[in-house]
GROMACS .gro file of C-alpha atoms in nm:
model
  218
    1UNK     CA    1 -10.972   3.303   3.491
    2UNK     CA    2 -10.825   2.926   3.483
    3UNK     CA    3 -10.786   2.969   3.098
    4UNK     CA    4 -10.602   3.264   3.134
    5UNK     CA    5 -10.352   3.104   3.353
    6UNK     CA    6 -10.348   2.753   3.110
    7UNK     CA    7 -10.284   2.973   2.827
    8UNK     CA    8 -10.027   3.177   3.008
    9UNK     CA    9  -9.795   2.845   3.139
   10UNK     CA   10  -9.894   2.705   2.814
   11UNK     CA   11  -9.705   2.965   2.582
   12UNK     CA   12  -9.432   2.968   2.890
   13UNK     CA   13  -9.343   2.608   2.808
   14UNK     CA   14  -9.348   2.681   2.429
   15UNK     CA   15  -9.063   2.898   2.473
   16UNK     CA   16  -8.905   2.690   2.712
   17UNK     CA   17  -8.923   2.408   2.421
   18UNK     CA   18  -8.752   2.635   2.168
   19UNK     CA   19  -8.502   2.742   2.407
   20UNK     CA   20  -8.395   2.443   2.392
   21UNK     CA   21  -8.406   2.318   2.053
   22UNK     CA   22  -8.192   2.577   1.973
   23UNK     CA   23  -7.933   2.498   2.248
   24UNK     CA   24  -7.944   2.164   2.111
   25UNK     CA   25  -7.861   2.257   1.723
   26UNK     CA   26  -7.609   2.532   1.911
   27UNK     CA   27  -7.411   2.260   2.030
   28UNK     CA   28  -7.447   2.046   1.707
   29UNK     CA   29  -7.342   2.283   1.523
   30UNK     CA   30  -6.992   2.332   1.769
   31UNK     CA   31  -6.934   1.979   1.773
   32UNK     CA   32  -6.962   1.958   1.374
   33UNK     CA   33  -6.708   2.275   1.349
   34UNK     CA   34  -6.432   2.110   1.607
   35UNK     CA   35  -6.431   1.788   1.428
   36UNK     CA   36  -6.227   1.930   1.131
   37UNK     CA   37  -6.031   2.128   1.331
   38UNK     CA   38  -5.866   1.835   1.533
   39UNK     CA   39  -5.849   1.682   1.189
   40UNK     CA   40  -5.598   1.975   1.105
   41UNK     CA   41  -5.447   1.993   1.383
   42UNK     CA   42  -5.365   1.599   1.311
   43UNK     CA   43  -5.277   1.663   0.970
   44UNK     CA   44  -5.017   1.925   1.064
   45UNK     CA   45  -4.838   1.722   1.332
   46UNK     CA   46  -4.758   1.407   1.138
   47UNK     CA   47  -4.707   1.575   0.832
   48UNK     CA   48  -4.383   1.725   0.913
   49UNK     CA   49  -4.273   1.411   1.103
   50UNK     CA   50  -4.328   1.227   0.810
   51UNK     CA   51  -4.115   1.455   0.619
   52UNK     CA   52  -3.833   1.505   0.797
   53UNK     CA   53  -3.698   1.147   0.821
   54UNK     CA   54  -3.717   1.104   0.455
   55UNK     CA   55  -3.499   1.466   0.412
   56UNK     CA   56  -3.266   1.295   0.699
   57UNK     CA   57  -3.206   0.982   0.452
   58UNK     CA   58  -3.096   1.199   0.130
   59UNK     CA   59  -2.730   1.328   0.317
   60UNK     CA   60  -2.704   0.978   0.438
   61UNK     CA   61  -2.749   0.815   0.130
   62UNK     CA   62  -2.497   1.049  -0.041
   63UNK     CA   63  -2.252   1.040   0.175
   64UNK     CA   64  -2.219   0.672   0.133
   65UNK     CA   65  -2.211   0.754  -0.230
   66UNK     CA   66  -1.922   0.966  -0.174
   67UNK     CA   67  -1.737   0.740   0.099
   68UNK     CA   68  -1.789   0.427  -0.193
   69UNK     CA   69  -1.617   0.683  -0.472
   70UNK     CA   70  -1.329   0.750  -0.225
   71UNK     CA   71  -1.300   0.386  -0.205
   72UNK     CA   72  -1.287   0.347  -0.510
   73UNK     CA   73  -1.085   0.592  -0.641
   74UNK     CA   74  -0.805   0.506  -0.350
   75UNK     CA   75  -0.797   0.130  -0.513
   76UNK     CA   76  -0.792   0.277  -0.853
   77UNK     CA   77  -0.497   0.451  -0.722
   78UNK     CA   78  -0.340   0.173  -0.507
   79UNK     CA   79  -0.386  -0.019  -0.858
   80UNK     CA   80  -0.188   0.223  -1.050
   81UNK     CA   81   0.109   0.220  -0.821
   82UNK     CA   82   0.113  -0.161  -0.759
   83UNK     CA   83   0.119  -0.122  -1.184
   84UNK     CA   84   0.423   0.163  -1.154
   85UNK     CA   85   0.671  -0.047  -0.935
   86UNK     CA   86   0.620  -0.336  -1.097
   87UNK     CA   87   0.736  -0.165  -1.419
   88UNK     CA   88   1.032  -0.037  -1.206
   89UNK     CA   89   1.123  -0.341  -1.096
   90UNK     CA   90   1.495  -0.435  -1.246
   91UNK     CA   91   1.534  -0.783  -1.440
   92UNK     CA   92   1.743  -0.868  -1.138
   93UNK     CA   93   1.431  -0.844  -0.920
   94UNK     CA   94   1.259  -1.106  -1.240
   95UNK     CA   95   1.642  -1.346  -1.198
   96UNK     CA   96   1.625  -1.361  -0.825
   97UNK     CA   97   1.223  -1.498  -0.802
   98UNK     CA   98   1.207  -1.842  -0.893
   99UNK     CA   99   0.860  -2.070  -0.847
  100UNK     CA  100   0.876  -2.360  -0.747
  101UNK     CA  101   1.193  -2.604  -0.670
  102UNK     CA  102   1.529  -2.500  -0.802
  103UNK     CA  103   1.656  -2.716  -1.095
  104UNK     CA  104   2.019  -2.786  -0.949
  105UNK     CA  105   2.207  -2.645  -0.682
  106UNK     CA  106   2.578  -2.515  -0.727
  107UNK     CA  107   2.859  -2.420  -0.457
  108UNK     CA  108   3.100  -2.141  -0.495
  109UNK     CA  109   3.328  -2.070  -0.311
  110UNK     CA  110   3.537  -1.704  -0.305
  111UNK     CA  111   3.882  -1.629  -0.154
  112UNK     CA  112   4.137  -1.376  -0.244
  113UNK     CA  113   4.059  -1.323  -0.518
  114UNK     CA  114   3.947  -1.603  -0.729
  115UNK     CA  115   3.588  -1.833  -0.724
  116UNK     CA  116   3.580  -2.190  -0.748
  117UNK     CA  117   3.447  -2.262  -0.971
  118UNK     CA  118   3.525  -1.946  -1.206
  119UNK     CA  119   3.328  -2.095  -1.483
  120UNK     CA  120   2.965  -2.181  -1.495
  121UNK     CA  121   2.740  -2.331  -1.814
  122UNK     CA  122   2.397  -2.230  -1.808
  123UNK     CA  123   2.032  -2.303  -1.967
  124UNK     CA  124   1.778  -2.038  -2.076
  125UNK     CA  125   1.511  -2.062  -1.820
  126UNK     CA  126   1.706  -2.254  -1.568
  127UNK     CA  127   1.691  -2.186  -1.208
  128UNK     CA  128   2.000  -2.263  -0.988
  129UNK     CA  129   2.051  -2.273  -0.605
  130UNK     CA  130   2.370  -2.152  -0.509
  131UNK     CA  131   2.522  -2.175  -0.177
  132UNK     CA  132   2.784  -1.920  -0.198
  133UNK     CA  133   3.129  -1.967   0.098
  134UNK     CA  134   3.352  -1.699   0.173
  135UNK     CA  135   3.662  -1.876   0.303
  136UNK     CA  136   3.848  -1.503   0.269
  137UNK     CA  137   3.953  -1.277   0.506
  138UNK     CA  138   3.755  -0.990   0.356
  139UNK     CA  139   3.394  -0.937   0.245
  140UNK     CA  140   3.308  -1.058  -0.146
  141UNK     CA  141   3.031  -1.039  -0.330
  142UNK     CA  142   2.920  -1.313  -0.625
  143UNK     CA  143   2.766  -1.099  -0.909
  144UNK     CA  144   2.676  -1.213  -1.214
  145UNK     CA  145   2.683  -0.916  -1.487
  146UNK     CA  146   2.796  -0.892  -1.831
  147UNK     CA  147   3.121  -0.663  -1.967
  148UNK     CA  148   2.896  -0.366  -2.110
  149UNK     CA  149   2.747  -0.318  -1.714
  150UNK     CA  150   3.078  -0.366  -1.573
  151UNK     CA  151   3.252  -0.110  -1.782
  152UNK     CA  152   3.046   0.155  -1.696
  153UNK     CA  153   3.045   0.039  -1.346
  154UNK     CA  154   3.458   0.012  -1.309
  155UNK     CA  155   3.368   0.404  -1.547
  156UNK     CA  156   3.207   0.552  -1.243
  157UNK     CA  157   3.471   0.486  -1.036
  158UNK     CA  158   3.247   0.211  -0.828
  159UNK     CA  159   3.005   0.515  -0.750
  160UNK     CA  160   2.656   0.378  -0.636
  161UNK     CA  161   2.801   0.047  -0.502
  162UNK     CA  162   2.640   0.032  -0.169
  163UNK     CA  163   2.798  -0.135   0.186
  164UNK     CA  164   2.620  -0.410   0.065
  165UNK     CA  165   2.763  -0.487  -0.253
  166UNK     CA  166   2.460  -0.371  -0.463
  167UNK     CA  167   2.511  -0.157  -0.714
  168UNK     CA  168   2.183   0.082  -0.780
  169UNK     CA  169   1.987   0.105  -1.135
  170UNK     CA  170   2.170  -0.215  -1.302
  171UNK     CA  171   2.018  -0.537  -1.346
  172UNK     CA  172   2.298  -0.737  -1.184
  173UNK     CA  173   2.219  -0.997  -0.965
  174UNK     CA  174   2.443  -1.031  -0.608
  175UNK     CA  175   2.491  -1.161  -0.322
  176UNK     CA  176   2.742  -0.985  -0.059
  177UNK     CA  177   2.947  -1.254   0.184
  178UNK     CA  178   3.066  -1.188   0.448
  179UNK     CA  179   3.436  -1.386   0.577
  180UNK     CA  180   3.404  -1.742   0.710
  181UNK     CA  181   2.995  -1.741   0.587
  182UNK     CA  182   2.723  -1.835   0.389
  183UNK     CA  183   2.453  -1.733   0.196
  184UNK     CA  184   2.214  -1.823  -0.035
  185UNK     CA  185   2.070  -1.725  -0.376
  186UNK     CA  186   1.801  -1.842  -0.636
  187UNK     CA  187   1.885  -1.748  -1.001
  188UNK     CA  188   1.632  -1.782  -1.264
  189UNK     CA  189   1.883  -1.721  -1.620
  190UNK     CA  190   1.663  -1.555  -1.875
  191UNK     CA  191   1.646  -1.656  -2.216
  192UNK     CA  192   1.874  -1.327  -2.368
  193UNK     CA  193   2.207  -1.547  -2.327
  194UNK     CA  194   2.382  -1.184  -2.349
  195UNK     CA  195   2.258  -1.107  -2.011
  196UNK     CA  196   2.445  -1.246  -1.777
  197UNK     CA  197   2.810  -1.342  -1.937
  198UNK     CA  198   3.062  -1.293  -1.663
  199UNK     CA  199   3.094  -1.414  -1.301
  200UNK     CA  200   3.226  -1.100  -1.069
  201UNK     CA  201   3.314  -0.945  -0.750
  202UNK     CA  202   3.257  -0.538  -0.821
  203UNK     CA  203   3.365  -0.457  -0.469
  204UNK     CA  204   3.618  -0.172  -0.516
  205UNK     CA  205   3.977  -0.373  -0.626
  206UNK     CA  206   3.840  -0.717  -0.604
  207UNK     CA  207   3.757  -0.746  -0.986
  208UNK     CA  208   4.102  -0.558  -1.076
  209UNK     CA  209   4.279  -0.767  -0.928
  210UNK     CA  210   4.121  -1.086  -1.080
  211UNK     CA  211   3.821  -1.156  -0.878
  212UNK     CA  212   3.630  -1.311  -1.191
  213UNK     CA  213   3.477  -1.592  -1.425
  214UNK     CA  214   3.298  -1.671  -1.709
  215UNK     CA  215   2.886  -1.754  -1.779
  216UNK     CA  216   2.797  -1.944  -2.060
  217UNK     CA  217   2.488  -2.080  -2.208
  218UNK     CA  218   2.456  -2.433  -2.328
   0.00000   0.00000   0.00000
């Protein structure tokens, strides 16, 4: 009777044993399969994070691309029209821009209608200060021009000379005087001594009626 009852717990506890071996490998098994599976989960997070910031830096990187080839095509552009008013700019623009010190400096002064002096000798390359006086009653202007410009100027019938005394698309040089002033200008004489041959006041009369002198080179 008592070995019937050993053998009886004894096979109970067997199966008790196995029961729980194979929770055991059950839950092995579960822990093995979830490992991965976080892994992935990982994995798929950080891999679009990863890739997103590096798409992000492509635009960037060509827009500055773009804003440097604007910038550069504006200063290629800037460039070429620095280039295209310099190559508009009239000799008298080149007469009136002298570096440096002026050589000598000469007075004139202009009445009705004479200057004084009404002659003036010249070198190529020399640059005169002159202080030009207006004792008249009327505004004058000192011009220096030669007879070819002033033909077709006294031709148009004075058109194109301005309040100031300019006169548009020549390459005179002027300065306009108002009565009982001053004013100044720097004269650089170029090295064509056909240039500049006559000393003039192209304000509508003034030259007719003898407002004039003569340039000469030495």
């Amino acid at each position: 009777m008592l070995s019937h009852r050993y053998t009886s717990l004894l096979r109970r506890f067997s199966l008790l044993f196995v029961l729980i071996l194979v929770a055991a490998a059950c839950a092995s098994d579960s822990t093995t399969d979830a490992a991965p599976a976080t892994s992935a989960a990982a994995q798929t997070q950080v891999t679009p994070a990863a890739t997103e910031p590096a798409a992000a830096a492509a635009p960037a990187a060509t827009g500055d691309d773009h804003m440097d080839d604007s910038h550069a095509e504006d200063a290629a552009e800037h460039m070429d029209d620095a280039a295209d008013e310099h190559m508009d700019e009239t000799m008298s623009d080149d007469m009136t821009t002298a570096a440096g010190e002026p050589d000598r400096v000469v007075e004139v002064v202009m009445t009705e209608f004479a200057f004084s002096p009404d002659s003036l000798n010249v070198t190529a390359g020399e640059t005169i200060k002159f202080i030009v006086t207006n004792e008249g009653v009327v505004p004058h202007e000192l011009r220096f021009s030669n007879l070819h410009r002033i033909e077709e100027h006294l031709a148009s019938g004075h058109e194109g000379h301005d309040e100031e005394g300019g006169h548009h698309g020549d390459a005179d040089v002027m300065v306009l005087v108002d009565p009982s002033a001053s004013e100044e200008m720097i004269v650089t004489f170029p090295e064509d001594a056909t240039f500049f041959t006559e000393i003039v006041c192209l304000i509508e009369g003034h030259y007719e009626a003898g407002m004039k002198g003569l340039l000469t080179y030495n």
